[in-house]
Amino acid sequence: MIEARELTKRYGGKAAVDRLSFTVRPGHVTGFLGPNGAGKSTTMRMILGLDAPSGGAVTVNGRRYYRSAAPLREVGSLLDATSVHGGRTARQHLLGLARSNGIGGSRVDEVLEAVGLTRVAGKRAKGLSLGMGQRLGIAAALLGDPGVLILDEPVNGLDTEGIRWIRDLLKSLAADGRTVFLSSHLMSEMELTADHLIVIGRGRLLADTDMRDFIETNSQGATLLRTPGAEAQRMRALLETAGASVRLDARGGWRVGGLTPAEIGELARTQDLAIHELTPVFSSLEEVYTDMTRASVEYRGTAGTYEAENAEDAENAENKEPVR
Ligand code: ADP
């Protein structure tokens, strides 16, 4: 369990993390989301005792983490997979970590096997691909068989198979009762992996909520509509005349907003148009997240220049209560 209470970090006059309170619970994969510069890495560094808070506190299993006697057995972390001595082999790197934490050498072979690096264990770290380096970082995080895992962008550099592998791994670690806390900028991946979300913007909490609730509560209601191809354009015109928004859906068919499925059905009947499918759909995590964080993006690119955010949006975001 990770508990942050009023956690704050200031750099100069600016709060990178601003009175942040949340709890990351065991048995779940909790996703940590926020635009670039929102304060995710700073928060993770404070959890691990690598940065000192300017205010508030964060504990792991009820204690400040830097006081832990056997840190790797308590928390496994991956912050920057490139922070490995390039001249050491993958096995030497893990053996060094194991020794300094009182962990036996046989565990090194176990984690190498678990992350699929056994074959390249004798290779120097600098010769490893980005994806292999990422797997080595994950192996180090798993070394002490910790109850808490903190991973910053763990799927960076992994291929499709690697991404699926880490998704299954994190879910099984959570199912075993571990606390898994991860950040990723890949929304579709986060939607598949995490079941709880903590969203921050400009250092502040925007949401601390169950993934499904987050999507269902904040979705713009829409309906997926399929019609026979020959009638598709007539249907579209009819819906637009009635004030609906209509666009092509990635799955094929129209995505209709602004009308209920019943209203769409009744409208089609007036023109004798056939309907092959009428399904309520929710927004993706990416769509909901983009709407929620629009006001808290530090700088938004416009036509190649950086423009400070819209002051009114920012005002609104600041006055909003976090979603819980
Ligand atoms: P994220 O991980 O969400 O992208 P960070 O935690 O890296 O965000 O950064 C949050 C804010 O704190 C940013 O505005 C960043 O520029 C600032 N920041 C982070 N580390 C430092 C530092 N060592 N010195 C000064 N400012 C920093």
PDB file of C-alpha atoms in Angstrom, residues 7 12 23 41 59 84 88 96 108 113 122 134 149 177 190 203-204 206 213 246-247 259 266 299:
ATOM      1  CA  LEU A   7       2.379  15.537  -0.781  1.00  0.00           C
ATOM      2  CA  GLY A  12      11.936  27.407  -6.937  1.00  0.00           C
ATOM      3  CA  THR A  23      -3.840   5.666  -1.809  1.00  0.00           C
ATOM      4  CA  SER A  41       8.038  11.213 -12.040  1.00  0.00           C
ATOM      5  CA  THR A  59       4.556   6.130   2.993  1.00  0.00           C
ATOM      6  CA  VAL A  84      22.693   0.404 -15.705  1.00  0.00           C
ATOM      7  CA  ARG A  88      28.431  -5.104 -16.806  1.00  0.00           C
ATOM      8  CA  GLY A  96      25.334  -6.959  -7.612  1.00  0.00           C
ATOM      9  CA  VAL A 108      18.874 -13.910 -10.288  1.00  0.00           C
ATOM     10  CA  GLU A 113      14.025 -16.563 -16.895  1.00  0.00           C
ATOM     11  CA  GLY A 122      26.113 -12.877 -20.414  1.00  0.00           C
ATOM     12  CA  GLN A 134      13.581  -2.528 -20.245  1.00  0.00           C
ATOM     13  CA  LEU A 149       5.995  -2.384  -7.657  1.00  0.00           C
ATOM     14  CA  GLY A 177      -2.137  -9.387  -3.827  1.00  0.00           C
ATOM     15  CA  MET A 190      -3.294   1.567 -19.801  1.00  0.00           C
ATOM     16  CA  GLY A 203       0.729  18.542  -9.722  1.00  0.00           C
ATOM     17  CA  ARG A 204      -2.863  18.269  -8.528  1.00  0.00           C
ATOM     18  CA  LEU A 206      -7.847  15.274 -11.035  1.00  0.00           C
ATOM     19  CA  ASP A 213     -16.313   4.033 -13.480  1.00  0.00           C
ATOM     20  CA  VAL A 246     -22.428  11.509 -36.882  1.00  0.00           C
ATOM     21  CA  ARG A 247     -18.984  10.220 -37.661  1.00  0.00           C
ATOM     22  CA  LEU A 259     -29.715  10.982 -29.772  1.00  0.00           C
ATOM     23  CA  GLU A 266     -37.863   5.852 -34.384  1.00  0.00           C
ATOM     24  CA  TYR A 299       1.889  24.111 -22.877  1.00  0.00           C
TER      25      TYR A 299
END
